[in-house]
Amino acid sequence: MAVTGLILIAFLLFHMYGNLKVFIGEEAFNHYAEWLKTDMLYPIFPKGGFIWCFRLVMLAALVLHMWSAITLWLRAKKANPDSYAVKKRLERTYSSSMMRWGGIILAGFLVFHLYQFTIAPRDPASPYNSVVTDFSQWYFVLFYALWLIAVCMHVRHGFWSAFATLGANTSEESHMVLNALAWIVALLIYIGFILPPVCILFGLIGA
Ligand code: HEM
């Protein structure tokens, strides 16, 4: 759960950074999207080959992450069938159910996101145009702003607990450092992702 979660957070940071190329302009953004799909790690991999390896690794990480979540959920249920009877566990139960439901929301809307920009983009010839056209609509910006809250809440708790699982939460001081880092990463992801849609909506990009 911890390792696959950190792989997915690394993907988010990479994706967020790439999206910021929209600020440079249409040519730079489309060139970047084209490079991802055809030239990434060429000629070590054949043209267009690496993106499929990348997608397979991401899919494997996602499937293993969800499988671990379900396995742990079932194990916790079996070990503690009447969790309400144990008051001390309430806080942990609260954050675990936030993670469960947050994860379900996150993954559910990811299907929509993939449909919108990868499977059926508005302008298949220009990812820039697809992004600018869609985020000129306020309801898409609102939808992403809300979805990203679920993503970032999941990342904040996930980042913290992944490092705790891996043994980094050894003292009061490391607890504080991990907590601060988790907030920084979550806020960075939120701001970095929402900035392009908001700037598009207000005509600062693509006007
Ligand atoms: C406002 C925020 C976001 C924007 C503007 C955005 C934009 C895009 C665009 C334009 C593509 C298509 C790239 C292409 O095919 O040329 C894409 C693909 C993708 N996005 Fe996002 N994205 C955002 C947030 C997210 C988040 C939060 C996640 C994960 C939880 C995510 C996961 C993905 C994945 C998995 C792909 C498919 C990559 C592939 O084709 O291999 N995106 N996104």
mmCIF file of C-alpha atoms and ligand atoms in Angstrom:
data_model
loop_
_atom_site.group_PDB
_atom_site.id
_atom_site.type_symbol
_atom_site.label_atom_id
_atom_site.label_comp_id
_atom_site.label_asym_id
_atom_site.label_seq_id
_atom_site.Cartn_x
_atom_site.Cartn_y
_atom_site.Cartn_z
ATOM 1 C CA MET A 1 0.000 0.000 0.000
ATOM 2 C CA ALA A 2 2.780 2.430 0.996
ATOM 3 C CA VAL A 3 5.094 1.784 -1.955
ATOM 4 C CA THR A 4 2.375 1.852 -4.639
ATOM 5 C CA GLY A 5 0.885 4.979 -3.011
ATOM 6 C CA LEU A 6 4.242 6.771 -3.210
ATOM 7 C CA ILE A 7 4.625 5.715 -6.868
ATOM 8 C CA LEU A 8 1.181 7.231 -7.596
ATOM 9 C CA ILE A 9 2.084 10.451 -5.733
ATOM 10 C CA ALA A 10 5.274 10.683 -7.837
ATOM 11 C CA PHE A 11 3.104 10.349 -10.957
ATOM 12 C CA LEU A 12 0.838 13.159 -9.713
ATOM 13 C CA LEU A 13 3.813 15.487 -9.181
ATOM 14 C CA PHE A 14 5.131 14.651 -12.662
ATOM 15 C CA HIS A 15 1.701 15.153 -14.280
ATOM 16 C CA MET A 16 1.136 18.431 -12.418
ATOM 17 C CA TYR A 17 4.530 19.778 -13.483
ATOM 18 C CA GLY A 18 3.875 18.779 -17.111
ATOM 19 C CA ASN A 19 0.474 20.516 -17.101
ATOM 20 C CA LEU A 20 2.156 23.808 -16.164
ATOM 21 C CA LYS A 21 3.620 23.872 -19.705
ATOM 22 C CA VAL A 22 0.213 25.180 -20.733
ATOM 23 C CA PHE A 23 1.463 28.562 -19.436
ATOM 24 C CA ILE A 24 4.208 28.605 -22.093
ATOM 25 C CA GLY A 25 1.752 28.260 -24.962
ATOM 26 C CA GLU A 26 0.103 25.940 -27.443
ATOM 27 C CA GLU A 27 3.255 24.814 -29.242
ATOM 28 C CA ALA A 28 5.173 23.995 -26.042
ATOM 29 C CA PHE A 29 2.236 22.118 -24.488
ATOM 30 C CA ASN A 30 1.442 20.089 -27.613
ATOM 31 C CA HIS A 31 5.113 19.344 -28.169
ATOM 32 C CA TYR A 32 5.376 18.081 -24.594
ATOM 33 C CA ALA A 33 2.250 15.882 -25.031
ATOM 34 C CA GLU A 34 3.660 14.507 -28.285
ATOM 35 C CA TRP A 35 7.041 13.832 -26.655
ATOM 36 C CA LEU A 36 5.316 11.885 -23.856
ATOM 37 C CA LYS A 37 3.450 9.706 -26.343
ATOM 38 C CA THR A 38 6.150 9.099 -28.948
ATOM 39 C CA ASP A 39 9.648 10.193 -27.976
ATOM 40 C CA MET A 40 9.962 9.538 -24.257
ATOM 41 C CA LEU A 41 13.129 7.395 -23.786
ATOM 42 C CA TYR A 42 13.495 6.979 -27.584
ATOM 43 C CA PRO A 43 15.732 5.365 -28.949
ATOM 44 C CA ILE A 44 16.225 3.093 -25.889
ATOM 45 C CA PHE A 45 12.587 2.123 -26.497
ATOM 46 C CA PRO A 46 10.987 2.122 -29.978
ATOM 47 C CA LYS A 47 8.952 5.230 -30.864
ATOM 48 C CA GLY A 48 5.752 5.286 -28.804
ATOM 49 C CA GLY A 49 6.914 2.235 -26.826
ATOM 50 C CA PHE A 50 7.811 3.677 -23.441
ATOM 51 C CA ILE A 51 4.432 5.323 -22.798
ATOM 52 C CA TRP A 52 2.824 1.858 -22.811
ATOM 53 C CA CYS A 53 5.356 0.513 -20.299
ATOM 54 C CA PHE A 54 4.710 3.612 -18.200
ATOM 55 C CA ARG A 55 0.940 3.110 -18.396
ATOM 56 C CA LEU A 56 1.298 -0.581 -17.463
ATOM 57 C CA VAL A 57 3.413 0.269 -14.411
ATOM 58 C CA MET A 58 0.874 2.955 -13.336
ATOM 59 C CA LEU A 59 -2.021 0.562 -13.838
ATOM 60 C CA ALA A 60 -0.223 -2.164 -11.871
ATOM 61 C CA ALA A 61 0.484 0.338 -9.054
ATOM 62 C CA LEU A 62 -3.176 1.402 -9.002
ATOM 63 C CA VAL A 63 -4.511 -2.170 -9.023
ATOM 64 C CA LEU A 64 -2.086 -3.290 -6.278
ATOM 65 C CA HIS A 65 -2.930 -0.180 -4.241
ATOM 66 C CA MET A 66 -6.665 -0.923 -4.454
ATOM 67 C CA TRP A 67 -6.125 -4.620 -3.804
ATOM 68 C CA SER A 68 -4.103 -3.797 -0.652
ATOM 69 C CA ALA A 69 -6.836 -1.399 0.497
ATOM 70 C CA ILE A 70 -9.558 -4.021 0.082
ATOM 71 C CA THR A 71 -7.464 -6.727 1.765
ATOM 72 C CA LEU A 72 -6.690 -4.461 4.743
ATOM 73 C CA TRP A 73 -10.322 -3.351 4.968
ATOM 74 C CA LEU A 74 -11.529 -6.967 5.130
ATOM 75 C CA ARG A 75 -8.807 -7.877 7.644
ATOM 76 C CA ALA A 76 -9.696 -4.924 9.890
ATOM 77 C CA LYS A 77 -13.386 -5.817 9.713
ATOM 78 C CA LYS A 78 -12.663 -9.424 10.697
ATOM 79 C CA ALA A 79 -10.386 -8.380 13.568
ATOM 80 C CA ASN A 80 -12.784 -5.746 14.881
ATOM 81 C CA PRO A 81 -16.358 -6.593 13.856
ATOM 82 C CA ASP A 82 -17.986 -4.122 16.287
ATOM 83 C CA SER A 83 -15.658 -1.143 16.031
ATOM 84 C CA TYR A 84 -18.135 1.284 17.648
ATOM 85 C CA ALA A 85 -17.746 -0.590 20.922
ATOM 86 C CA VAL A 86 -14.103 0.449 21.106
ATOM 87 C CA LYS A 87 -13.981 4.201 21.649
ATOM 88 C CA LYS A 88 -10.192 4.535 21.442
ATOM 89 C CA ARG A 89 -10.197 3.349 17.829
ATOM 90 C CA LEU A 90 -12.649 6.000 16.638
ATOM 91 C CA GLU A 91 -10.018 8.455 15.374
ATOM 92 C CA ARG A 92 -8.213 5.794 13.338
ATOM 93 C CA THR A 93 -11.491 4.483 12.005
ATOM 94 C CA TYR A 94 -12.417 8.031 10.923
ATOM 95 C CA SER A 95 -9.245 8.562 8.895
ATOM 96 C CA SER A 96 -9.351 5.062 7.423
ATOM 97 C CA SER A 97 -12.926 5.512 6.251
ATOM 98 C CA MET A 98 -12.001 8.968 4.869
ATOM 99 C CA MET A 99 -9.233 7.219 2.922
ATOM 100 C CA ARG A 100 -11.568 4.497 1.700
ATOM 101 C CA TRP A 101 -14.352 6.778 0.515
ATOM 102 C CA GLY A 102 -11.883 9.402 -0.702
ATOM 103 C CA GLY A 103 -10.088 6.718 -2.693
ATOM 104 C CA ILE A 104 -13.357 5.539 -4.248
ATOM 105 C CA ILE A 105 -14.302 9.138 -5.267
ATOM 106 C CA LEU A 106 -10.780 9.755 -6.591
ATOM 107 C CA ALA A 107 -10.732 6.587 -8.693
ATOM 108 C CA GLY A 108 -14.337 7.012 -9.900
ATOM 109 C CA PHE A 109 -13.723 10.484 -11.310
ATOM 110 C CA LEU A 110 -10.375 9.393 -12.744
ATOM 111 C CA VAL A 111 -12.390 7.312 -15.227
ATOM 112 C CA PHE A 112 -14.213 10.494 -16.298
ATOM 113 C CA HIS A 113 -10.898 12.411 -16.504
ATOM 114 C CA LEU A 114 -9.355 9.766 -18.767
ATOM 115 C CA TYR A 115 -12.434 9.828 -20.971
ATOM 116 C CA GLN A 116 -12.354 13.632 -21.188
ATOM 117 C CA PHE A 117 -8.709 14.127 -22.120
ATOM 118 C CA THR A 118 -7.199 10.813 -23.248
ATOM 119 C CA ILE A 119 -9.986 8.693 -24.770
ATOM 120 C CA ALA A 120 -12.240 11.359 -26.316
ATOM 121 C CA PRO A 121 -10.454 14.730 -26.253
ATOM 122 C CA ARG A 122 -12.334 17.669 -27.761
ATOM 123 C CA ASP A 123 -9.538 18.308 -30.257
ATOM 124 C CA PRO A 124 -7.484 15.122 -30.849
ATOM 125 C CA ALA A 125 -4.932 17.145 -32.863
ATOM 126 C CA SER A 126 -4.251 19.608 -30.021
ATOM 127 C CA PRO A 127 -4.257 18.664 -26.315
ATOM 128 C CA TYR A 128 -3.814 22.408 -25.633
ATOM 129 C CA ASN A 129 -7.080 23.228 -27.420
ATOM 130 C CA SER A 130 -8.903 20.424 -25.600
ATOM 131 C CA VAL A 131 -7.753 21.700 -22.210
ATOM 132 C CA VAL A 132 -8.435 25.374 -23.005
ATOM 133 C CA THR A 133 -11.892 24.663 -24.501
ATOM 134 C CA ASP A 134 -13.025 22.536 -21.544
ATOM 135 C CA PHE A 135 -11.690 24.785 -18.805
ATOM 136 C CA SER A 136 -13.341 27.823 -20.383
ATOM 137 C CA GLN A 137 -16.512 26.315 -18.867
ATOM 138 C CA TRP A 138 -16.916 27.212 -15.192
ATOM 139 C CA TYR A 139 -18.559 23.875 -14.312
ATOM 140 C CA PHE A 140 -15.501 21.890 -15.380
ATOM 141 C CA VAL A 141 -13.261 24.149 -13.264
ATOM 142 C CA LEU A 142 -15.594 23.698 -10.282
ATOM 143 C CA PHE A 143 -15.703 19.945 -10.828
ATOM 144 C CA TYR A 144 -11.894 19.701 -10.923
ATOM 145 C CA ALA A 145 -11.533 22.034 -7.915
ATOM 146 C CA LEU A 146 -13.765 19.656 -5.907
ATOM 147 C CA TRP A 147 -12.208 16.464 -7.256
ATOM 148 C CA LEU A 148 -8.750 17.810 -6.415
ATOM 149 C CA ILE A 149 -9.843 18.339 -2.784
ATOM 150 C CA ALA A 150 -10.530 14.579 -2.594
ATOM 151 C CA VAL A 151 -7.210 13.859 -4.360
ATOM 152 C CA CYS A 152 -5.194 16.107 -2.045
ATOM 153 C CA MET A 153 -6.851 14.938 1.189
ATOM 154 C CA HIS A 154 -6.002 11.401 0.118
ATOM 155 C CA VAL A 155 -2.432 12.419 -0.722
ATOM 156 C CA ARG A 156 -1.924 14.254 2.581
ATOM 157 C CA HIS A 157 -2.944 11.330 4.749
ATOM 158 C CA GLY A 158 -1.432 8.774 2.344
ATOM 159 C CA PHE A 159 1.963 10.484 2.210
ATOM 160 C CA TRP A 160 2.122 10.602 5.991
ATOM 161 C CA SER A 161 1.022 7.032 6.576
ATOM 162 C CA ALA A 162 3.218 5.635 3.768
ATOM 163 C CA PHE A 163 6.339 7.017 5.445
ATOM 164 C CA ALA A 164 5.076 5.860 8.847
ATOM 165 C CA THR A 165 4.604 2.333 7.403
ATOM 166 C CA LEU A 166 8.116 2.454 5.957
ATOM 167 C CA GLY A 167 9.502 3.215 9.423
ATOM 168 C CA ALA A 168 10.186 6.966 9.231
ATOM 169 C CA ASN A 169 7.878 7.981 12.102
ATOM 170 C CA THR A 170 10.393 7.314 14.865
ATOM 171 C CA SER A 171 10.173 10.387 17.108
ATOM 172 C CA GLU A 172 8.061 13.421 17.940
ATOM 173 C CA GLU A 173 10.322 15.447 15.642
ATOM 174 C CA SER A 174 10.035 13.094 12.653
ATOM 175 C CA HIS A 175 6.263 13.021 13.234
ATOM 176 C CA MET A 176 6.194 16.804 12.843
ATOM 177 C CA VAL A 177 8.491 16.804 9.795
ATOM 178 C CA LEU A 178 6.415 14.113 8.066
ATOM 179 C CA ASN A 179 3.215 15.977 8.834
ATOM 180 C CA ALA A 180 4.628 19.237 7.446
ATOM 181 C CA LEU A 181 5.939 17.478 4.312
ATOM 182 C CA ALA A 182 2.564 15.803 3.764
ATOM 183 C CA TRP A 183 0.813 19.198 3.860
ATOM 184 C CA ILE A 184 3.404 20.772 1.553
ATOM 185 C CA VAL A 185 3.075 17.986 -1.052
ATOM 186 C CA ALA A 186 -0.743 18.058 -0.898
ATOM 187 C CA LEU A 187 -0.921 21.853 -1.216
ATOM 188 C CA LEU A 188 1.660 21.865 -4.009
ATOM 189 C CA ILE A 189 -0.402 19.310 -5.935
ATOM 190 C CA TYR A 190 -3.613 21.268 -5.363
ATOM 191 C CA ILE A 191 -2.204 24.638 -6.405
ATOM 192 C CA GLY A 192 -0.179 23.237 -9.329
ATOM 193 C CA PHE A 193 -3.172 21.361 -10.767
ATOM 194 C CA ILE A 194 -5.850 24.007 -10.240
ATOM 195 C CA LEU A 195 -3.779 26.969 -11.461
ATOM 196 C CA PRO A 196 -4.077 26.209 -15.226
ATOM 197 C CA PRO A 197 -7.889 25.665 -15.172
ATOM 198 C CA VAL A 198 -8.441 28.851 -13.102
ATOM 199 C CA CYS A 199 -6.157 30.925 -15.363
ATOM 200 C CA ILE A 200 -7.928 29.550 -18.450
ATOM 201 C CA LEU A 201 -11.347 30.404 -16.975
ATOM 202 C CA PHE A 202 -10.256 33.989 -16.295
ATOM 203 C CA GLY A 203 -8.774 34.370 -19.781
ATOM 204 C CA LEU A 204 -5.131 34.501 -18.660
ATOM 205 C CA ILE A 205 -4.293 31.492 -20.845
ATOM 206 C CA GLY A 206 -5.536 30.878 -24.365
ATOM 207 C CA ALA A 207 -7.288 34.204 -24.802
HETATM 208 C C1 HEM B 1 -6.869 20.059 -13.223
HETATM 209 C C2 HEM B 1 -6.090 19.010 -13.162
HETATM 210 C C3 HEM B 1 -5.694 18.146 -14.341
HETATM 211 C C4 HEM B 1 -5.528 18.477 -15.658
HETATM 212 C C5 HEM B 1 -5.684 19.843 -16.326
HETATM 213 C C6 HEM B 1 -5.146 17.264 -16.353
HETATM 214 C C7 HEM B 1 -4.897 17.163 -17.715
HETATM 215 C C8 HEM B 1 -4.684 15.993 -18.408
HETATM 216 C C9 HEM B 1 -4.546 15.877 -19.839
HETATM 217 C C10 HEM B 1 -4.629 17.037 -20.822
HETATM 218 C C11 HEM B 1 -4.340 14.568 -20.122
HETATM 219 C C12 HEM B 1 -4.185 13.935 -21.509
HETATM 220 C C13 HEM B 1 -2.753 13.919 -21.962
HETATM 221 C C14 HEM B 1 -2.717 13.466 -23.401
HETATM 222 O O1 HEM B 1 -3.283 12.396 -23.700
HETATM 223 O O2 HEM B 1 -2.160 14.193 -24.217
HETATM 224 C C15 HEM B 1 -4.347 13.846 -18.860
HETATM 225 C C16 HEM B 1 -4.138 12.485 -18.744
HETATM 226 C C17 HEM B 1 -4.129 11.813 -17.543
HETATM 227 N N1 HEM B 1 -4.369 12.339 -16.285
HETATM 228 FE FE1 HEM B 1 -4.704 14.287 -15.867
HETATM 229 N N2 HEM B 1 -5.074 16.241 -15.446
HETATM 230 C C18 HEM B 1 -5.417 16.737 -14.205
HETATM 231 C C19 HEM B 1 -5.488 16.058 -13.008
HETATM 232 C C20 HEM B 1 -5.238 14.711 -12.864
HETATM 233 C C21 HEM B 1 -5.283 13.986 -11.630
HETATM 234 C C22 HEM B 1 -5.607 14.630 -10.283
HETATM 235 C C23 HEM B 1 -4.991 12.679 -11.915
HETATM 236 C C24 HEM B 1 -4.910 11.495 -10.984
HETATM 237 C C25 HEM B 1 -5.595 11.358 -9.887
HETATM 238 C C26 HEM B 1 -4.755 12.588 -13.323
HETATM 239 C C27 HEM B 1 -4.429 11.434 -13.989
HETATM 240 C C28 HEM B 1 -4.262 11.321 -15.362
HETATM 241 C C29 HEM B 1 -3.937 10.090 -16.042
HETATM 242 C C30 HEM B 1 -3.743 8.715 -15.381
HETATM 243 C C31 HEM B 1 -3.847 10.390 -17.422
HETATM 244 C C32 HEM B 1 -3.537 9.431 -18.577
HETATM 245 C C33 HEM B 1 -2.082 9.485 -18.940
HETATM 246 C C34 HEM B 1 -1.856 8.619 -20.154
HETATM 247 O O3 HEM B 1 -2.511 8.838 -21.171
HETATM 248 O O4 HEM B 1 -1.016 7.739 -20.078
HETATM 249 N N3 HEM B 1 -4.909 13.830 -13.881
HETATM 250 N N4 HEM B 1 -4.560 14.737 -17.837
#
